Amino acid sequence: MLILAQNQKEQPVPYTFRATNISVYTFEEVLYHSYTHFKDSADDITTEEFLAWATAIGLGYIAARIRDEIVPLESFTEKLTGFLTLIEYFDDDEIEELREKLTYWENRREWERLKERADLAAGSSPARAYALYKRALLHGENADILNNMGVCLMQMRKFDEAYTCLAKSYQLCDRHSSRAGVIVFSLAEAAIYSRNFDAAQEILDRLQKAKNPQTDKIFYLYGELNLALGDTKTPVKYFEQAFDERPQPLYAYRLADAYLSLRMFDKALRSLDNLSAVFSEIKRDSSFLRKQAEVNAKAQNLPTAIRLIEKAVVFDKNNIELWVDLAMYYRVNYDVVKAQSAVAAALALDDTDERALLENARIKKALGRTRDYQEGIKTVLLSLKKRYREFIKTDEEV
């Protein structure tokens, strides 16, 4: 017997699950996602956003049942199995098999489940992951959770809070454990970016005196510390030492940045050439091409910068940052027609991206469309306010 879709019309608007970033178009796809990614679906299936989507695709009666029958349930197991049996899609054996998994998972310590969900969310939504880690922390201080909170806060550029979390995490660790060895470098980095320079210096000096084997990381962080202190020459030495110890893109990119701060454009390009000599395949890497373009643009070589970004886009067509860079370089090179085309490609990928919106406004200004420029700037400001409110709301969910 055929199992027909609840809504048999093609749906142009998908629902995107927050934790997995997977988009679905039908209720059956929602059920499959919730069955196979049950840990990542619980925060979506009873939200007003999801219910509004279900209503919009003609499943208002399903949305009503979720509100009336599923939302009031307290047990995670009962809530999810009840949701999955709203229509006849899974057989009894499949539901029973999942129920066993859910019961086991639900009986685990609460902080472990929250941490697991946060770990899965961390890659796509640091703010969401941070909120989940914070909830997990309510069940007792834990070095791993505090460390992960600190990393999320670093990604969110909340460096003071990150330093506080990582310092607590480090205090809870056995100083001779491998875990402490990982956390201490994150702590030093957070100290630098939160401008706790004395603390950063003390940590790095201690690591160096103890002859920590990860000398490349120590040199790299010494370079970052000196850059933050406003020293424009010393970082070059440290980033070169870091790259000599263990060649990797980050060290070469930061060495290029240090040379750029000294306006030594040839040496900045040479540092990237040295990287490509070690990793020949990196010449097809969009991040490498983007860095090369940045250096060329700052050296006033816009045609080369444009050519490099055009090449990068071929390898990474869905990278919105590349399209925005391309639009910016076209605009600065007075080719507003191509700039418009590039920023349109960026906005097609994400019409809420603040950097793309800002570049779009600047292009409008270059075209002499002052009112459109002002409206564009207003849109960017509203987007920033909305993102801030969403973070506050997410944090308050704790």
mmCIF file of N, CA, C and O in Angstrom, residues 149-201:
data_model
loop_
_atom_site.group_PDB
_atom_site.id
_atom_site.type_symbol
_atom_site.label_atom_id
_atom_site.label_comp_id
_atom_site.label_asym_id
_atom_site.label_seq_id
_atom_site.Cartn_x
_atom_site.Cartn_y
_atom_site.Cartn_z
ATOM 1 N N MET A 149 32.277 26.135 26.726
ATOM 2 C CA MET A 149 31.620 27.436 26.825
ATOM 3 C C MET A 149 32.587 28.552 26.432
ATOM 4 O O MET A 149 32.228 29.489 25.713
ATOM 5 N N GLY A 150 33.813 28.435 26.927
ATOM 6 C CA GLY A 150 34.819 29.442 26.604
ATOM 7 C C GLY A 150 35.115 29.509 25.125
ATOM 8 O O GLY A 150 35.234 30.597 24.547
ATOM 9 N N VAL A 151 35.187 28.353 24.477
ATOM 10 C CA VAL A 151 35.450 28.312 23.037
ATOM 11 C C VAL A 151 34.296 28.965 22.275
ATOM 12 O O VAL A 151 34.518 29.736 21.330
ATOM 13 N N CYS A 152 33.054 28.660 22.678
ATOM 14 C CA CYS A 152 31.888 29.280 22.027
ATOM 15 C C CYS A 152 31.909 30.793 22.195
ATOM 16 O O CYS A 152 31.631 31.543 21.251
ATOM 17 N N LEU A 153 32.236 31.242 23.393
ATOM 18 C CA LEU A 153 32.295 32.680 23.649
ATOM 19 C C LEU A 153 33.399 33.343 22.826
ATOM 20 O O LEU A 153 33.241 34.488 22.378
ATOM 21 N N MET A 154 34.492 32.632 22.606
ATOM 22 C CA MET A 154 35.563 33.160 21.742
ATOM 23 C C MET A 154 35.039 33.333 20.327
ATOM 24 O O MET A 154 35.296 34.355 19.668
ATOM 25 N N GLN A 155 34.286 32.342 19.827
ATOM 26 C CA GLN A 155 33.721 32.438 18.485
ATOM 27 C C GLN A 155 32.732 33.590 18.384
ATOM 28 O O GLN A 155 32.571 34.184 17.320
ATOM 29 N N MET A 156 32.089 33.902 19.500
ATOM 30 C CA MET A 156 31.129 35.002 19.536
ATOM 31 C C MET A 156 31.808 36.335 19.855
ATOM 32 O O MET A 156 31.129 37.355 19.988
ATOM 33 N N ARG A 157 33.148 36.292 20.014
ATOM 34 C CA ARG A 157 33.960 37.481 20.283
ATOM 35 C C ARG A 157 33.616 38.119 21.634
ATOM 36 O O ARG A 157 33.770 39.328 21.825
ATOM 37 N N LYS A 158 33.196 37.297 22.569
ATOM 38 C CA LYS A 158 32.960 37.761 23.936
ATOM 39 C C LYS A 158 34.150 37.292 24.776
ATOM 40 O O LYS A 158 34.072 36.321 25.527
ATOM 41 N N PHE A 159 35.243 38.014 24.624
ATOM 42 C CA PHE A 159 36.526 37.525 25.119
ATOM 43 C C PHE A 159 36.655 37.595 26.639
ATOM 44 O O PHE A 159 37.306 36.735 27.240
ATOM 45 N N ASP A 160 36.069 38.611 27.286
ATOM 46 C CA ASP A 160 36.148 38.681 28.748
ATOM 47 C C ASP A 160 35.464 37.489 29.388
ATOM 48 O O ASP A 160 36.011 36.849 30.299
ATOM 49 N N GLU A 161 34.245 37.192 28.901
ATOM 50 C CA GLU A 161 33.511 36.037 29.435
ATOM 51 C C GLU A 161 34.234 34.729 29.119
ATOM 52 O O GLU A 161 34.252 33.805 29.927
ATOM 53 N N ALA A 162 34.826 34.663 27.923
ATOM 54 C CA ALA A 162 35.569 33.457 27.534
ATOM 55 C C ALA A 162 36.743 33.228 28.480
ATOM 56 O O ALA A 162 36.988 32.091 28.923
ATOM 57 N N TYR A 163 37.453 34.290 28.790
ATOM 58 C CA TYR A 163 38.608 34.166 29.693
ATOM 59 C C TYR A 163 38.167 33.662 31.064
ATOM 60 O O TYR A 163 38.806 32.777 31.651
ATOM 61 N N THR A 164 37.046 34.190 31.573
ATOM 62 C CA THR A 164 36.539 33.759 32.880
ATOM 63 C C THR A 164 36.205 32.268 32.874
ATOM 64 O O THR A 164 36.571 31.527 33.794
ATOM 65 N N CYS A 165 35.512 31.801 31.826
ATOM 66 C CA CYS A 165 35.146 30.378 31.724
ATOM 67 C C CYS A 165 36.380 29.490 31.641
ATOM 68 O O CYS A 165 36.467 28.460 32.320
ATOM 69 N N LEU A 166 37.312 29.878 30.795
ATOM 70 C CA LEU A 166 38.501 29.049 30.593
ATOM 71 C C LEU A 166 39.391 29.038 31.835
ATOM 72 O O LEU A 166 40.017 28.010 32.142
ATOM 73 N N ALA A 167 39.442 30.155 32.567
ATOM 74 C CA ALA A 167 40.225 30.183 33.802
ATOM 75 C C ALA A 167 39.639 29.216 34.830
ATOM 76 O O ALA A 167 40.370 28.480 35.509
ATOM 77 N N LYS A 168 38.299 29.195 34.930
ATOM 78 C CA LYS A 168 37.641 28.254 35.849
ATOM 79 C C LYS A 168 37.888 26.815 35.410
ATOM 80 O O LYS A 168 38.122 25.930 36.235
ATOM 81 N N SER A 169 37.816 26.589 34.102
ATOM 82 C CA SER A 169 38.045 25.246 33.570
ATOM 83 C C SER A 169 39.444 24.768 33.917
ATOM 84 O O SER A 169 39.642 23.626 34.360
ATOM 85 N N TYR A 170 40.404 25.638 33.744
ATOM 86 C CA TYR A 170 41.809 25.281 34.010
ATOM 87 C C TYR A 170 42.016 24.998 35.500
ATOM 88 O O TYR A 170 42.755 24.074 35.872
ATOM 89 N N GLN A 171 41.328 25.759 36.364
ATOM 90 C CA GLN A 171 41.458 25.555 37.805
ATOM 91 C C GLN A 171 40.939 24.178 38.232
ATOM 92 O O GLN A 171 41.448 23.588 39.191
ATOM 93 N N LEU A 172 39.924 23.685 37.528
ATOM 94 C CA LEU A 172 39.321 22.402 37.892
ATOM 95 C C LEU A 172 40.121 21.200 37.411
ATOM 96 O O LEU A 172 39.838 20.074 37.802
ATOM 97 N N CYS A 173 41.102 21.445 36.531
ATOM 98 C CA CYS A 173 41.858 20.350 35.926
ATOM 99 C C CYS A 173 43.086 19.978 36.739
ATOM 100 O O CYS A 173 43.684 20.818 37.413
ATOM 101 N N ASP A 174 43.460 18.724 36.618
ATOM 102 C CA ASP A 174 44.783 18.301 37.061
ATOM 103 C C ASP A 174 45.792 18.937 36.117
ATOM 104 O O ASP A 174 45.758 18.717 34.908
ATOM 105 N N ARG A 175 46.692 19.771 36.634
ATOM 106 C CA ARG A 175 47.602 20.539 35.795
ATOM 107 C C ARG A 175 48.505 19.668 34.919
ATOM 108 O O ARG A 175 49.079 20.154 33.951
ATOM 109 N N HIS A 176 48.630 18.398 35.269
ATOM 110 C CA HIS A 176 49.493 17.500 34.497
ATOM 111 C C HIS A 176 48.699 16.643 33.503
ATOM 112 O O HIS A 176 49.272 15.797 32.818
ATOM 113 N N SER A 177 47.401 16.875 33.421
ATOM 114 C CA SER A 177 46.580 16.060 32.530
ATOM 115 C C SER A 177 46.639 16.596 31.103
ATOM 116 O O SER A 177 46.983 17.763 30.858
ATOM 117 N N SER A 178 46.297 15.741 30.159
ATOM 118 C CA SER A 178 46.278 16.158 28.755
ATOM 119 C C SER A 178 45.207 17.212 28.525
ATOM 120 O O SER A 178 45.351 18.096 27.678
ATOM 121 N N ARG A 179 44.100 17.129 29.310
ATOM 122 C CA ARG A 179 43.027 18.101 29.177
ATOM 123 C C ARG A 179 43.533 19.504 29.529
ATOM 124 O O ARG A 179 43.253 20.479 28.829
ATOM 125 N N ALA A 180 44.300 19.604 30.607
ATOM 126 C CA ALA A 180 44.848 20.900 31.005
ATOM 127 C C ALA A 180 45.786 21.438 29.938
ATOM 128 O O ALA A 180 45.851 22.646 29.691
ATOM 129 N N GLY A 181 46.504 20.515 29.283
ATOM 130 C CA GLY A 181 47.412 20.925 28.224
ATOM 131 C C GLY A 181 46.708 21.551 27.037
ATOM 132 O O GLY A 181 47.273 22.413 26.341
ATOM 133 N N VAL A 182 45.461 21.146 26.804
ATOM 134 C CA VAL A 182 44.660 21.734 25.729
ATOM 135 C C VAL A 182 44.075 23.073 26.178
ATOM 136 O O VAL A 182 44.134 24.073 25.461
ATOM 137 N N ILE A 183 43.534 23.086 27.398
ATOM 138 C CA ILE A 183 42.841 24.272 27.898
ATOM 139 C C ILE A 183 43.787 25.450 28.063
ATOM 140 O O ILE A 183 43.416 26.598 27.792
ATOM 141 N N VAL A 184 45.020 25.187 28.470
ATOM 142 C CA VAL A 184 45.933 26.292 28.781
ATOM 143 C C VAL A 184 46.208 27.171 27.567
ATOM 144 O O VAL A 184 46.349 28.401 27.678
ATOM 145 N N PHE A 185 46.241 26.585 26.373
ATOM 146 C CA PHE A 185 46.473 27.388 25.176
ATOM 147 C C PHE A 185 45.244 28.238 24.841
ATOM 148 O O PHE A 185 45.374 29.397 24.423
ATOM 149 N N SER A 186 44.051 27.665 25.032
ATOM 150 C CA SER A 186 42.836 28.454 24.839
ATOM 151 C C SER A 186 42.767 29.588 25.853
ATOM 152 O O SER A 186 42.339 30.712 25.530
ATOM 153 N N LEU A 187 43.204 29.302 27.079
ATOM 154 C CA LEU A 187 43.209 30.327 28.127
ATOM 155 C C LEU A 187 44.154 31.470 27.771
ATOM 156 O O LEU A 187 43.810 32.647 27.936
ATOM 157 N N ALA A 188 45.341 31.126 27.269
ATOM 158 C CA ALA A 188 46.298 32.156 26.872
ATOM 159 C C ALA A 188 45.736 33.013 25.745
ATOM 160 O O ALA A 188 45.875 34.248 25.745
ATOM 161 N N GLU A 189 45.085 32.374 24.781
ATOM 162 C CA GLU A 189 44.507 33.105 23.653
ATOM 163 C C GLU A 189 43.399 34.040 24.131
ATOM 164 O O GLU A 189 43.324 35.205 23.706
ATOM 165 N N ALA A 190 42.539 33.542 25.023
ATOM 166 C CA ALA A 190 41.465 34.382 25.555
ATOM 167 C C ALA A 190 42.026 35.545 26.357
ATOM 168 O O ALA A 190 41.486 36.663 26.321
ATOM 169 N N ALA A 191 43.111 35.304 27.076
ATOM 170 C CA ALA A 191 43.746 36.383 27.849
ATOM 171 C C ALA A 191 44.242 37.485 26.922
ATOM 172 O O ALA A 191 44.085 38.679 27.211
ATOM 173 N N ILE A 192 44.798 37.102 25.785
ATOM 174 C CA ILE A 192 45.294 38.100 24.822
ATOM 175 C C ILE A 192 44.145 38.937 24.284
ATOM 176 O O ILE A 192 44.189 40.173 24.298
ATOM 177 N N TYR A 193 43.079 38.255 23.806
ATOM 178 C CA TYR A 193 41.994 38.971 23.150
ATOM 179 C C TYR A 193 41.115 39.739 24.137
ATOM 180 O O TYR A 193 40.406 40.670 23.739
ATOM 181 N N SER A 194 41.145 39.346 25.422
ATOM 182 C CA SER A 194 40.421 40.117 26.441
ATOM 183 C C SER A 194 41.303 41.199 27.040
ATOM 184 O O SER A 194 40.891 41.885 27.980
ATOM 185 N N ARG A 195 42.529 41.319 26.490
ATOM 186 C CA ARG A 195 43.490 42.347 26.900
ATOM 187 C C ARG A 195 43.988 42.153 28.330
ATOM 188 O O ARG A 195 44.399 43.104 29.000
ATOM 189 N N ASN A 196 43.976 40.907 28.791
ATOM 190 C CA ASN A 196 44.622 40.561 30.057
ATOM 191 C C ASN A 196 46.081 40.201 29.743
ATOM 192 O O ASN A 196 46.495 39.041 29.837
ATOM 193 N N PHE A 197 46.830 41.208 29.343
ATOM 194 C CA PHE A 197 48.162 40.966 28.795
ATOM 195 C C PHE A 197 49.134 40.370 29.813
ATOM 196 O O PHE A 197 49.956 39.520 29.471
ATOM 197 N N ASP A 198 49.048 40.819 31.060
ATOM 198 C CA ASP A 198 49.952 40.275 32.084
ATOM 199 C C ASP A 198 49.694 38.785 32.289
ATOM 200 O O ASP A 198 50.639 37.991 32.425
ATOM 201 N N ALA A 199 48.396 38.400 32.308
ATOM 202 C CA ALA A 199 48.052 36.986 32.482
ATOM 203 C C ALA A 199 48.557 36.170 31.298
ATOM 204 O O ALA A 199 49.104 35.070 31.465
ATOM 205 N N ALA A 200 48.377 36.707 30.084
ATOM 206 C CA ALA A 200 48.842 35.998 28.893
ATOM 207 C C ALA A 200 50.349 35.828 28.913
ATOM 208 O O ALA A 200 50.871 34.740 28.608
ATOM 209 N N GLN A 201 51.055 36.882 29.274
ATOM 210 C CA GLN A 201 52.522 36.815 29.340
ATOM 211 C C GLN A 201 52.972 35.768 30.352
ATOM 212 O O GLN A 201 53.885 34.978 30.088
#
